mmCIF file of C-alpha atoms and ligand atoms in Angstrom:
data_model
loop_
_atom_site.group_PDB
_atom_site.id
_atom_site.type_symbol
_atom_site.label_atom_id
_atom_site.label_comp_id
_atom_site.label_asym_id
_atom_site.label_seq_id
_atom_site.Cartn_x
_atom_site.Cartn_y
_atom_site.Cartn_z
ATOM 1 C CA MET A 1 -24.769 -8.794 3.752
ATOM 2 C CA GLU A 2 -26.256 -11.570 6.106
ATOM 3 C CA THR A 3 -28.715 -10.877 9.311
ATOM 4 C CA THR A 4 -27.017 -12.824 12.665
ATOM 5 C CA THR A 5 -27.918 -14.505 14.435
ATOM 6 C CA LEU A 6 -27.698 -13.809 18.229
ATOM 7 C CA LEU A 7 -26.597 -16.061 20.742
ATOM 8 C CA ASN A 8 -28.881 -16.702 23.621
ATOM 9 C CA ILE A 9 -27.102 -16.586 26.941
ATOM 10 C CA PRO A 10 -27.117 -15.272 30.293
ATOM 11 C CA ILE A 11 -27.094 -11.514 30.233
ATOM 12 C CA GLU A 12 -26.518 -9.190 33.515
ATOM 13 C CA ARG A 13 -27.325 -5.461 32.732
ATOM 14 C CA THR A 14 -25.494 -2.384 34.416
ATOM 15 C CA ARG A 15 -27.018 -0.305 36.623
ATOM 16 C CA HIS A 16 -25.013 2.541 35.861
ATOM 17 C CA SER A 17 -24.858 3.035 31.833
ATOM 18 C CA GLY A 18 -21.571 5.175 31.343
ATOM 19 C CA LEU A 19 -23.418 6.196 28.105
ATOM 20 C CA GLY A 20 -24.456 9.973 29.636
ATOM 21 C CA GLY A 21 -20.887 10.953 30.141
ATOM 22 C CA VAL A 22 -19.731 10.308 26.102
ATOM 23 C CA ASP A 23 -19.001 13.608 24.067
ATOM 24 C CA TRP A 24 -19.891 11.884 20.815
ATOM 25 C CA ASN A 25 -18.418 15.061 19.000
ATOM 26 C CA HIS A 26 -15.178 14.799 20.701
ATOM 27 C CA LEU A 27 -14.247 11.227 20.920
ATOM 28 C CA ALA A 28 -10.396 10.353 21.556
ATOM 29 C CA PHE A 29 -9.777 6.203 20.489
ATOM 30 C CA GLY A 30 -10.029 4.068 23.544
ATOM 31 C CA GLN A 31 -11.287 6.589 25.606
ATOM 32 C CA HIS A 32 -14.600 4.927 26.619
ATOM 33 C CA ASN A 33 -16.056 1.160 27.074
ATOM 34 C CA ALA A 34 -19.307 0.174 26.594
ATOM 35 C CA ASP A 35 -21.379 -1.043 29.116
ATOM 36 C CA HIS A 36 -21.323 -4.278 29.092
ATOM 37 C CA MET A 37 -18.425 -6.898 27.915
ATOM 38 C CA LEU A 38 -18.624 -10.616 26.787
ATOM 39 C CA LEU A 39 -16.750 -13.622 29.047
ATOM 40 C CA SER A 40 -16.307 -16.946 28.655
ATOM 41 C CA ASP A 41 -13.671 -19.074 30.603
ATOM 42 C CA TYR A 42 -11.761 -22.247 29.662
ATOM 43 C CA ALA A 43 -10.999 -24.788 32.139
ATOM 44 C CA ASN A 44 -10.759 -28.999 32.586
ATOM 45 C CA GLY A 45 -9.977 -28.637 28.529
ATOM 46 C CA ALA A 46 -13.553 -26.904 27.690
ATOM 47 C CA TRP A 47 -15.112 -23.479 27.183
ATOM 48 C CA GLY A 48 -17.356 -22.709 29.731
ATOM 49 C CA ASN A 49 -21.138 -21.045 29.172
ATOM 50 C CA PRO A 50 -20.541 -17.352 27.876
ATOM 51 C CA GLN A 51 -22.020 -14.876 29.205
ATOM 52 C CA ILE A 52 -22.349 -10.614 29.180
ATOM 53 C CA VAL A 53 -21.831 -8.927 32.612
ATOM 54 C CA PRO A 54 -21.130 -4.732 32.958
ATOM 55 C CA PHE A 55 -17.729 -3.867 32.066
ATOM 56 C CA ALA A 56 -15.679 -4.493 34.846
ATOM 57 C CA ASN A 57 -12.091 -5.534 36.120
ATOM 58 C CA PHE A 58 -11.190 -8.934 36.238
ATOM 59 C CA SER A 59 -9.816 -10.620 39.283
ATOM 60 C CA LEU A 60 -6.534 -12.307 38.370
ATOM 61 C CA SER A 61 -3.914 -14.234 40.062
ATOM 62 C CA PRO A 62 -0.345 -12.281 40.153
ATOM 63 C CA ALA A 63 0.889 -15.907 38.745
ATOM 64 C CA ALA A 64 -1.560 -15.512 35.758
ATOM 65 C CA LEU A 65 0.841 -16.626 33.275
ATOM 66 C CA CYS A 66 -0.214 -14.156 30.500
ATOM 67 C CA LEU A 67 1.098 -11.518 32.885
ATOM 68 C CA HIS A 68 4.626 -13.051 32.900
ATOM 69 C CA TYR A 69 4.861 -14.770 29.415
ATOM 70 C CA GLY A 70 2.969 -13.294 27.092
ATOM 71 C CA GLN A 71 0.421 -15.897 26.096
ATOM 72 C CA THR A 72 -2.343 -13.580 25.011
ATOM 73 C CA ILE A 73 -3.981 -13.035 21.546
ATOM 74 C CA PHE A 74 -6.630 -10.463 20.348
ATOM 75 C CA GLU A 75 -8.857 -8.900 17.410
ATOM 76 C CA GLY A 76 -10.005 -5.473 16.501
ATOM 77 C CA MET A 77 -12.924 -4.902 14.592
ATOM 78 C CA LYS A 78 -15.457 -2.655 14.147
ATOM 79 C CA ALA A 79 -19.520 -1.769 13.540
ATOM 80 C CA PHE A 80 -21.477 0.873 12.208
ATOM 81 C CA ARG A 81 -24.489 2.405 12.190
ATOM 82 C CA LEU A 82 -26.862 1.955 8.787
ATOM 83 C CA PRO A 83 -28.887 4.469 7.588
ATOM 84 C CA ASP A 84 -32.108 2.713 8.917
ATOM 85 C CA GLY A 85 -30.433 2.204 12.515
ATOM 86 C CA LYS A 86 -29.595 -1.180 12.270
ATOM 87 C CA ILE A 87 -25.923 -2.088 12.756
ATOM 88 C CA ASN A 88 -23.254 -3.437 10.794
ATOM 89 C CA ILE A 89 -20.184 -5.795 12.205
ATOM 90 C CA PHE A 90 -17.629 -5.912 9.623
ATOM 91 C CA ARG A 91 -15.984 -8.966 8.742
ATOM 92 C CA PRO A 92 -16.434 -11.111 11.675
ATOM 93 C CA GLU A 93 -15.457 -14.487 9.697
ATOM 94 C CA LYS A 94 -12.572 -13.128 8.867
ATOM 95 C CA HIS A 95 -11.589 -11.923 12.031
ATOM 96 C CA TYR A 96 -12.479 -15.514 13.455
ATOM 97 C CA ASP A 97 -10.740 -16.895 11.144
ATOM 98 C CA ARG A 98 -7.345 -14.937 12.002
ATOM 99 C CA LEU A 99 -8.006 -15.409 15.992
ATOM 100 C CA THR A 100 -7.996 -19.407 15.065
ATOM 101 C CA ILE A 101 -4.704 -19.018 13.492
ATOM 102 C CA SER A 102 -3.079 -16.458 16.565
ATOM 103 C CA ALA A 103 -4.369 -18.978 18.692
ATOM 104 C CA GLU A 104 -2.552 -22.397 17.298
ATOM 105 C CA ARG A 105 0.829 -20.337 17.154
ATOM 106 C CA LEU A 106 0.563 -19.578 20.783
ATOM 107 C CA CYS A 107 -1.009 -22.966 21.987
ATOM 108 C CA MET A 108 -4.203 -21.248 23.031
ATOM 109 C CA PRO A 109 -7.493 -22.499 22.668
ATOM 110 C CA VAL A 110 -10.130 -20.889 20.658
ATOM 111 C CA VAL A 111 -13.891 -20.556 21.652
ATOM 112 C CA SER A 112 -16.563 -21.712 18.834
ATOM 113 C CA ARG A 113 -17.182 -19.807 15.490
ATOM 114 C CA GLU A 114 -20.670 -19.639 17.038
ATOM 115 C CA VAL A 115 -19.880 -18.160 20.430
ATOM 116 C CA PHE A 116 -17.500 -15.726 18.619
ATOM 117 C CA ILE A 117 -19.858 -14.509 16.205
ATOM 118 C CA GLY A 118 -23.089 -14.986 17.965
ATOM 119 C CA GLY A 119 -22.033 -13.637 21.206
ATOM 120 C CA LEU A 120 -20.691 -10.695 19.496
ATOM 121 C CA SER A 121 -23.568 -10.051 17.790
ATOM 122 C CA ARG A 122 -25.848 -10.258 21.523
ATOM 123 C CA LEU A 123 -22.783 -7.925 23.212
ATOM 124 C CA VAL A 124 -23.137 -5.217 19.880
ATOM 125 C CA ASP A 125 -26.890 -5.511 19.939
ATOM 126 C CA LEU A 126 -27.119 -4.978 23.657
ATOM 127 C CA ASP A 127 -24.632 -2.038 23.604
ATOM 128 C CA ARG A 128 -26.182 -0.665 20.372
ATOM 129 C CA GLN A 129 -26.384 2.921 21.660
ATOM 130 C CA TRP A 130 -22.826 2.897 21.963
ATOM 131 C CA VAL A 131 -22.418 2.866 18.342
ATOM 132 C CA PRO A 132 -21.634 6.320 17.320
ATOM 133 C CA ALA A 133 -24.259 8.013 15.178
ATOM 134 C CA THR A 134 -22.009 10.631 13.903
ATOM 135 C CA PRO A 135 -20.268 10.289 10.616
ATOM 136 C CA GLY A 136 -17.151 8.134 10.287
ATOM 137 C CA GLY A 137 -17.674 6.907 13.563
ATOM 138 C CA ALA A 138 -17.525 2.953 14.422
ATOM 139 C CA LEU A 139 -17.477 1.004 18.001
ATOM 140 C CA TYR A 140 -14.301 -0.577 17.834
ATOM 141 C CA LEU A 141 -14.371 -4.229 19.419
ATOM 142 C CA ARG A 142 -11.977 -6.060 20.609
ATOM 143 C CA PRO A 143 -12.015 -9.716 21.390
ATOM 144 C CA PHE A 144 -9.133 -11.127 23.256
ATOM 145 C CA ILE A 145 -7.987 -14.207 25.049
ATOM 146 C CA ILE A 146 -5.431 -14.415 27.569
ATOM 147 C CA ALA A 147 -3.885 -17.373 29.629
ATOM 148 C CA THR A 148 -5.240 -17.149 33.115
ATOM 149 C CA GLU A 149 -3.726 -20.603 34.813
ATOM 150 C CA ALA A 150 -1.843 -19.301 38.414
ATOM 151 C CA ARG A 151 1.675 -20.768 37.753
ATOM 152 C CA LEU A 152 5.166 -19.202 37.845
ATOM 153 C CA GLY A 153 6.688 -22.122 35.792
ATOM 154 C CA VAL A 154 7.092 -21.280 32.170
ATOM 155 C CA LYS A 155 3.956 -23.606 30.696
ATOM 156 C CA ILE A 156 1.097 -23.269 28.393
ATOM 157 C CA SER A 157 -1.657 -22.191 30.263
ATOM 158 C CA ASP A 158 -4.315 -24.865 31.424
ATOM 159 C CA ASN A 159 -6.894 -22.051 32.157
ATOM 160 C CA TYR A 160 -7.875 -18.973 29.663
ATOM 161 C CA ARG A 161 -10.580 -16.581 29.676
ATOM 162 C CA PHE A 162 -11.909 -15.245 26.432
ATOM 163 C CA ALA A 163 -13.511 -11.713 26.459
ATOM 164 C CA VAL A 164 -15.221 -8.761 24.239
ATOM 165 C CA VAL A 165 -15.158 -5.318 25.078
ATOM 166 C CA SER A 166 -15.565 -2.635 22.993
ATOM 167 C CA SER A 167 -15.252 0.905 22.690
ATOM 168 C CA PRO A 168 -16.775 3.997 20.673
ATOM 169 C CA ALA A 169 -14.617 5.810 18.104
ATOM 170 C CA GLY A 170 -15.085 9.155 16.252
ATOM 171 C CA PRO A 171 -14.111 9.813 12.487
ATOM 172 C CA LEU A 172 -10.274 9.310 12.252
ATOM 173 C CA TYR A 173 -8.865 11.432 9.272
ATOM 174 C CA PRO A 174 -4.919 10.788 9.780
ATOM 175 C CA GLN A 175 -2.554 13.315 9.578
ATOM 176 C CA PRO A 176 0.236 11.651 6.592
ATOM 177 C CA LEU A 177 2.845 10.344 8.460
ATOM 178 C CA ARG A 178 6.512 10.540 8.502
ATOM 179 C CA VAL A 179 7.574 7.382 8.045
ATOM 180 C CA LYS A 180 11.390 5.961 8.694
ATOM 181 C CA ILE A 181 12.480 2.659 7.021
ATOM 182 C CA GLU A 182 13.824 0.475 9.804
ATOM 183 C CA ARG A 183 17.066 -1.157 9.022
ATOM 184 C CA SER A 184 18.640 -2.545 12.520
ATOM 185 C CA PHE A 185 15.189 -3.485 14.442
ATOM 186 C CA VAL A 186 13.475 -5.891 13.198
ATOM 187 C CA ARG A 187 9.069 -6.596 13.979
ATOM 188 C CA ALA A 188 8.956 -10.103 13.059
ATOM 189 C CA ALA A 189 11.483 -12.932 11.611
ATOM 190 C CA ARG A 190 11.038 -15.647 9.583
ATOM 191 C CA GLY A 191 9.524 -18.866 11.841
ATOM 192 C CA GLY A 192 8.255 -16.113 14.580
ATOM 193 C CA THR A 193 5.081 -14.699 15.241
ATOM 194 C CA GLY A 194 4.466 -11.949 12.921
ATOM 195 C CA PHE A 195 1.432 -13.364 11.721
ATOM 196 C CA ALA A 196 -0.387 -13.614 14.463
ATOM 197 C CA LYS A 197 -1.957 -11.176 16.663
ATOM 198 C CA CYS A 198 -0.104 -11.607 20.040
ATOM 199 C CA GLY A 199 0.526 -8.798 22.565
ATOM 200 C CA GLY A 200 4.689 -9.734 22.700
ATOM 201 C CA ASN A 201 4.821 -8.319 18.832
ATOM 202 C CA TYR A 202 3.534 -4.696 20.140
ATOM 203 C CA ALA A 203 5.420 -4.586 23.211
ATOM 204 C CA ALA A 204 8.859 -5.303 21.199
ATOM 205 C CA ALA A 205 7.887 -2.660 18.598
ATOM 206 C CA PHE A 206 7.576 0.017 21.113
ATOM 207 C CA TYR A 207 11.429 0.839 21.330
ATOM 208 C CA PRO A 208 12.113 1.294 17.604
ATOM 209 C CA ALA A 209 8.957 3.190 17.466
ATOM 210 C CA LYS A 210 10.193 5.364 20.462
ATOM 211 C CA LEU A 211 13.617 6.163 18.537
ATOM 212 C CA ALA A 212 12.035 6.924 15.444
ATOM 213 C CA LYS A 213 9.892 9.482 17.084
ATOM 214 C CA GLU A 214 13.221 10.819 18.460
ATOM 215 C CA GLN A 215 14.897 11.404 15.319
ATOM 216 C CA GLY A 216 11.393 13.488 13.750
ATOM 217 C CA TYR A 217 9.509 10.333 12.447
ATOM 218 C CA ASP A 218 5.916 9.764 13.419
ATOM 219 C CA GLN A 219 6.740 5.373 12.590
ATOM 220 C CA VAL A 220 8.546 2.832 11.126
ATOM 221 C CA LEU A 221 8.201 1.140 8.110
ATOM 222 C CA TRP A 222 9.866 -2.516 8.841
ATOM 223 C CA THR A 223 12.040 -4.428 6.833
ATOM 224 C CA ASP A 224 12.526 -8.181 7.065
ATOM 225 C CA GLY A 225 14.671 -10.058 9.322
ATOM 226 C CA LYS A 226 17.170 -11.257 7.186
ATOM 227 C CA GLU A 227 18.629 -8.940 5.123
ATOM 228 C CA ASN A 228 16.579 -5.733 6.019
ATOM 229 C CA ASN A 229 15.653 -4.710 2.611
ATOM 230 C CA PHE A 230 12.119 -5.553 1.796
ATOM 231 C CA ILE A 231 9.535 -3.713 3.426
ATOM 232 C CA GLU A 232 7.062 -5.820 5.829
ATOM 233 C CA GLU A 233 4.854 -3.401 7.233
ATOM 234 C CA SER A 234 3.859 0.371 8.471
ATOM 235 C CA GLY A 235 3.810 0.023 12.097
ATOM 236 C CA THR A 236 0.840 -1.921 12.964
ATOM 237 C CA MET A 237 -0.574 -1.682 9.800
ATOM 238 C CA ASN A 238 -0.144 -3.429 6.259
ATOM 239 C CA ALA A 239 1.812 -1.443 3.642
ATOM 240 C CA PHE A 240 0.987 -0.243 0.530
ATOM 241 C CA PHE A 241 2.629 1.385 -2.076
ATOM 242 C CA VAL A 242 0.996 3.091 -5.325
ATOM 243 C CA ILE A 243 4.243 2.893 -7.947
ATOM 244 C CA ASP A 244 3.583 3.596 -11.762
ATOM 245 C CA HIS A 245 -0.253 3.482 -11.673
ATOM 246 C CA VAL A 246 -0.018 -0.156 -9.524
ATOM 247 C CA LEU A 247 -0.859 -1.167 -6.033
ATOM 248 C CA VAL A 248 1.693 -2.701 -4.832
ATOM 249 C CA THR A 249 1.968 -4.485 -0.986
ATOM 250 C CA PRO A 250 4.258 -7.223 0.044
ATOM 251 C CA PRO A 251 2.562 -10.759 0.181
ATOM 252 C CA LEU A 252 1.575 -12.584 3.233
ATOM 253 C CA SER A 253 3.829 -14.870 4.997
ATOM 254 C CA ASP A 254 4.570 -15.364 8.578
ATOM 255 C CA SER A 255 6.376 -12.273 9.625
ATOM 256 C CA ILE A 256 3.060 -10.138 7.931
ATOM 257 C CA LEU A 257 -0.025 -9.885 9.812
ATOM 258 C CA ASP A 258 -2.879 -10.992 7.477
ATOM 259 C CA GLY A 259 -5.125 -7.894 7.472
ATOM 260 C CA VAL A 260 -8.592 -7.656 7.011
ATOM 261 C CA THR A 261 -8.476 -4.434 5.640
ATOM 262 C CA ARG A 262 -5.745 -5.379 3.634
ATOM 263 C CA ASP A 263 -7.721 -8.184 2.062
ATOM 264 C CA SER A 264 -10.687 -5.744 2.034
ATOM 265 C CA LEU A 265 -8.990 -3.163 -0.017
ATOM 266 C CA LEU A 266 -7.296 -5.434 -2.433
ATOM 267 C CA ALA A 267 -10.590 -6.778 -3.478
ATOM 268 C CA LEU A 268 -11.974 -3.564 -3.780
ATOM 269 C CA ALA A 269 -9.125 -2.617 -6.514
ATOM 270 C CA ALA A 270 -9.577 -5.929 -8.242
ATOM 271 C CA ARG A 271 -13.280 -5.145 -8.960
ATOM 272 C CA ALA A 272 -12.910 -1.264 -9.556
ATOM 273 C CA GLY A 273 -10.123 -2.636 -12.280
ATOM 274 C CA ILE A 274 -6.852 -0.894 -10.438
ATOM 275 C CA PRO A 275 -4.126 -3.044 -11.489
ATOM 276 C CA ALA A 276 -2.949 -4.375 -8.057
ATOM 277 C CA GLU A 277 0.618 -6.632 -6.854
ATOM 278 C CA GLU A 278 1.245 -8.539 -4.129
ATOM 279 C CA ARG A 279 5.075 -9.188 -4.174
ATOM 280 C CA PRO A 280 8.284 -7.830 -2.541
ATOM 281 C CA VAL A 281 9.035 -4.508 -2.266
ATOM 282 C CA SER A 282 12.832 -3.567 -1.790
ATOM 283 C CA VAL A 283 14.543 -0.416 -0.365
ATOM 284 C CA ASP A 284 16.189 -0.284 -4.066
ATOM 285 C CA GLU A 285 12.899 -0.205 -5.521
ATOM 286 C CA LEU A 286 11.499 2.582 -3.424
ATOM 287 C CA GLN A 287 14.135 4.707 -3.560
ATOM 288 C CA ALA A 288 14.608 4.523 -7.337
ATOM 289 C CA ALA A 289 10.580 5.056 -7.997
ATOM 290 C CA PHE A 290 11.187 8.269 -5.721
ATOM 291 C CA ARG A 291 14.111 9.358 -7.999
ATOM 292 C CA LYS A 292 12.187 8.469 -11.218
ATOM 293 C CA GLY A 293 8.782 10.152 -9.520
ATOM 294 C CA THR A 294 6.964 7.047 -10.233
ATOM 295 C CA ILE A 295 5.823 6.423 -6.631
ATOM 296 C CA THR A 296 2.331 8.609 -5.964
ATOM 297 C CA GLU A 297 1.083 6.999 -3.035
ATOM 298 C CA ALA A 298 2.174 4.953 0.617
ATOM 299 C CA PHE A 299 -0.302 4.196 3.150
ATOM 300 C CA GLY A 300 -0.672 2.036 6.052
ATOM 301 C CA ALA A 301 -4.057 0.013 6.202
ATOM 302 C CA GLY A 302 -5.459 -1.050 9.376
ATOM 303 C CA THR A 303 -9.075 -1.088 11.190
ATOM 304 C CA ALA A 304 -8.400 1.415 13.519
ATOM 305 C CA ALA A 305 -7.516 4.313 11.030
ATOM 306 C CA VAL A 306 -8.573 2.238 8.137
ATOM 307 C CA ILE A 307 -5.815 4.200 5.977
ATOM 308 C CA SER A 308 -2.978 5.798 7.277
ATOM 309 C CA PRO A 309 -1.405 8.012 4.274
ATOM 310 C CA ILE A 310 2.514 8.755 4.341
ATOM 311 C CA ARG A 311 3.885 11.968 3.179
ATOM 312 C CA THR A 312 7.700 11.354 4.055
ATOM 313 C CA ILE A 313 9.676 8.133 3.601
ATOM 314 C CA GLY A 314 13.260 8.402 5.295
ATOM 315 C CA ILE A 315 15.794 6.103 3.896
ATOM 316 C CA ASP A 316 18.840 5.548 5.434
ATOM 317 C CA GLY A 317 18.963 9.591 6.573
ATOM 318 C CA VAL A 318 17.269 10.900 3.497
ATOM 319 C CA ASP A 319 13.626 12.067 3.185
ATOM 320 C CA TYR A 320 11.865 11.588 0.041
ATOM 321 C CA ASP A 321 8.513 13.253 -0.235
ATOM 322 C CA LEU A 322 5.481 11.832 -1.635
ATOM 323 C CA PRO A 323 2.735 14.283 -3.549
ATOM 324 C CA ALA A 324 0.230 15.978 -0.572
ATOM 325 C CA TYR A 325 -3.399 14.566 -0.519
ATOM 326 C CA ASN A 326 -5.757 16.627 1.777
ATOM 327 C CA ASP A 327 -8.882 16.073 3.638
ATOM 328 C CA LEU A 328 -8.912 12.424 2.919
ATOM 329 C CA GLY A 329 -11.690 10.935 2.638
ATOM 330 C CA GLN A 330 -14.044 14.227 3.425
ATOM 331 C CA GLU A 331 -16.415 14.917 0.590
ATOM 332 C CA PRO A 332 -17.147 16.835 -0.984
ATOM 333 C CA ALA A 333 -13.625 18.525 -0.678
ATOM 334 C CA ILE A 334 -11.637 15.550 -2.108
ATOM 335 C CA ARG A 335 -8.749 17.397 -3.674
ATOM 336 C CA SER A 336 -7.362 15.137 -6.584
ATOM 337 C CA GLY A 337 -3.773 14.399 -7.046
ATOM 338 C CA ARG A 338 -1.548 14.163 -10.350
ATOM 339 C CA ASN A 339 -3.136 14.451 -13.645
ATOM 340 C CA GLY A 340 -6.702 15.661 -11.931
ATOM 341 C CA GLN A 341 -7.171 11.661 -10.699
ATOM 342 C CA VAL A 342 -8.500 10.976 -7.599
ATOM 343 C CA PRO A 343 -5.766 9.172 -5.294
ATOM 344 C CA VAL A 344 -5.641 5.226 -5.342
ATOM 345 C CA HIS A 345 -5.983 5.455 -1.753
ATOM 346 C CA ILE A 346 -8.797 7.698 -1.481
ATOM 347 C CA ARG A 347 -11.010 5.921 -4.115
ATOM 348 C CA LEU A 348 -10.475 2.540 -2.096
ATOM 349 C CA ARG A 349 -11.197 4.238 1.255
ATOM 350 C CA THR A 350 -14.537 6.234 0.195
ATOM 351 C CA THR A 351 -15.231 2.578 -1.374
ATOM 352 C CA LEU A 352 -15.081 0.486 1.614
ATOM 353 C CA ASP A 353 -16.821 3.271 4.079
ATOM 354 C CA ARG A 354 -19.778 3.398 1.888
ATOM 355 C CA ILE A 355 -20.156 -0.163 1.823
ATOM 356 C CA ARG A 356 -19.374 -0.591 5.632
ATOM 357 C CA TYR A 357 -22.219 1.970 6.391
ATOM 358 C CA GLY A 358 -24.575 0.539 3.531
ATOM 359 C CA LEU A 359 -24.849 3.601 1.471
ATOM 360 C CA GLU A 360 -24.147 1.188 -1.371
ATOM 361 C CA PRO A 361 -24.518 -2.811 -1.983
ATOM 362 C CA ASP A 362 -22.138 -4.922 -0.214
ATOM 363 C CA PRO A 363 -21.249 -7.866 -3.178
ATOM 364 C CA PHE A 364 -18.986 -9.684 -0.656
ATOM 365 C CA GLY A 365 -20.977 -10.799 2.070
ATOM 366 C CA TRP A 366 -18.715 -8.425 4.324
ATOM 367 C CA ASN A 367 -21.442 -6.875 6.411
ATOM 368 C CA HIS A 368 -22.891 -8.815 9.226
ATOM 369 C CA ILE A 369 -26.296 -6.953 10.428
ATOM 370 C CA VAL A 370 -27.521 -7.000 13.941
HETATM 371 C C1 LIG B 401 -4.394 -5.759 13.131
HETATM 372 C C2 LIG B 401 -2.573 -5.177 12.179
HETATM 373 C C3 LIG B 401 -3.284 -4.642 10.954
HETATM 374 C C4 LIG B 401 -4.009 -4.477 10.382
HETATM 375 O O1 LIG B 401 -4.814 -5.476 10.387
HETATM 376 P P1 LIG B 401 -6.408 -5.127 9.983
HETATM 377 O O2 LIG B 401 -7.030 -6.365 9.998
HETATM 378 O O3 LIG B 401 -6.824 -4.538 8.749
HETATM 379 O O4 LIG B 401 -7.080 -4.241 11.171
HETATM 380 C C5 LIG B 401 -1.646 -5.172 10.296
HETATM 381 N N1 LIG B 401 -0.589 -5.219 11.249
HETATM 382 C C6 LIG B 401 -0.546 -5.499 12.282
HETATM 383 C C7 LIG B 401 0.754 -6.039 12.811
HETATM 384 C C8 LIG B 401 -1.212 -5.370 13.081
HETATM 385 O O5 LIG B 401 -1.391 -5.854 14.537
#
């Protein structure tokens, strides 16, 4: 656990807080924005002084490069309210590292680590009343950088805006998903931008997901861009399986996003003595595992929903069902799976939540306290 230094920067406070309009017991994801945002603009080769201002629309030239050529990157992270009222920002260092990796791929400059973490901490401190006190709630933080130079020609922008906005989120206990293994479309190809959190990756994923929905699925399980045979990700989450009692996830590559949740779950599994492997998972292996009954769990992992259990996987027109686990993480009503054992995804999620909400020690130094 680290206590974060707050960056000393100019703050313009809102005169119209939106706090009064929030129904804390019925929060839809992304419905409200907290009162303030952090801004810094890049021009003449340098970032200007960061500042915090009331949440408001940007003014942008219609010719701004981000609007035409997709030079945008973002992060998604969360802050949690601890029992003593302090706020915990989860793993901002790892999110900063990833932002720099995305920035390099998109030829964008990135603010200093000090501005990112210190500024974020100052923003969370100012908007701390926006961090839900409801069980399972969190403040979702969205740092992003966009190309702002006004120029219709295709080029690397000379001007950028870094901003952080935030949105309170209620507990998310996602319904188990029906997913389809995507064999035609690809999310990311070797040499592409799959490892970067850049806007274009998401727009390009809408159409296959829309087709999957029309076929009665909630999402697609992406396969590799070369053979369409190895699992890559589950929608916009990292994919995990439990096969023969081993937690399995595809290895990182340039077509897989290095998820902070993925990394955290692997660390927790190692500590709990749950066998885990980062290795390629082929569609054939999944099919065989369903036939033999050795696959017991499948789920997506990411910051927004934490863990999204999968109940059905569609492989080339045939649906394969997984054992039903209900009440994900909703203690004390955790239902056990086969052999009376608590499913791996529920064990991992429970531990992750307990660390983030300060209910058990944080041996990894993940929590940044504001
Ligand atoms: C953000 C994201 C994830 C999950 O990353 P987290 O850091 O765990 O939130 C996984 N896959 C894709 C494609 C993503 O954009």
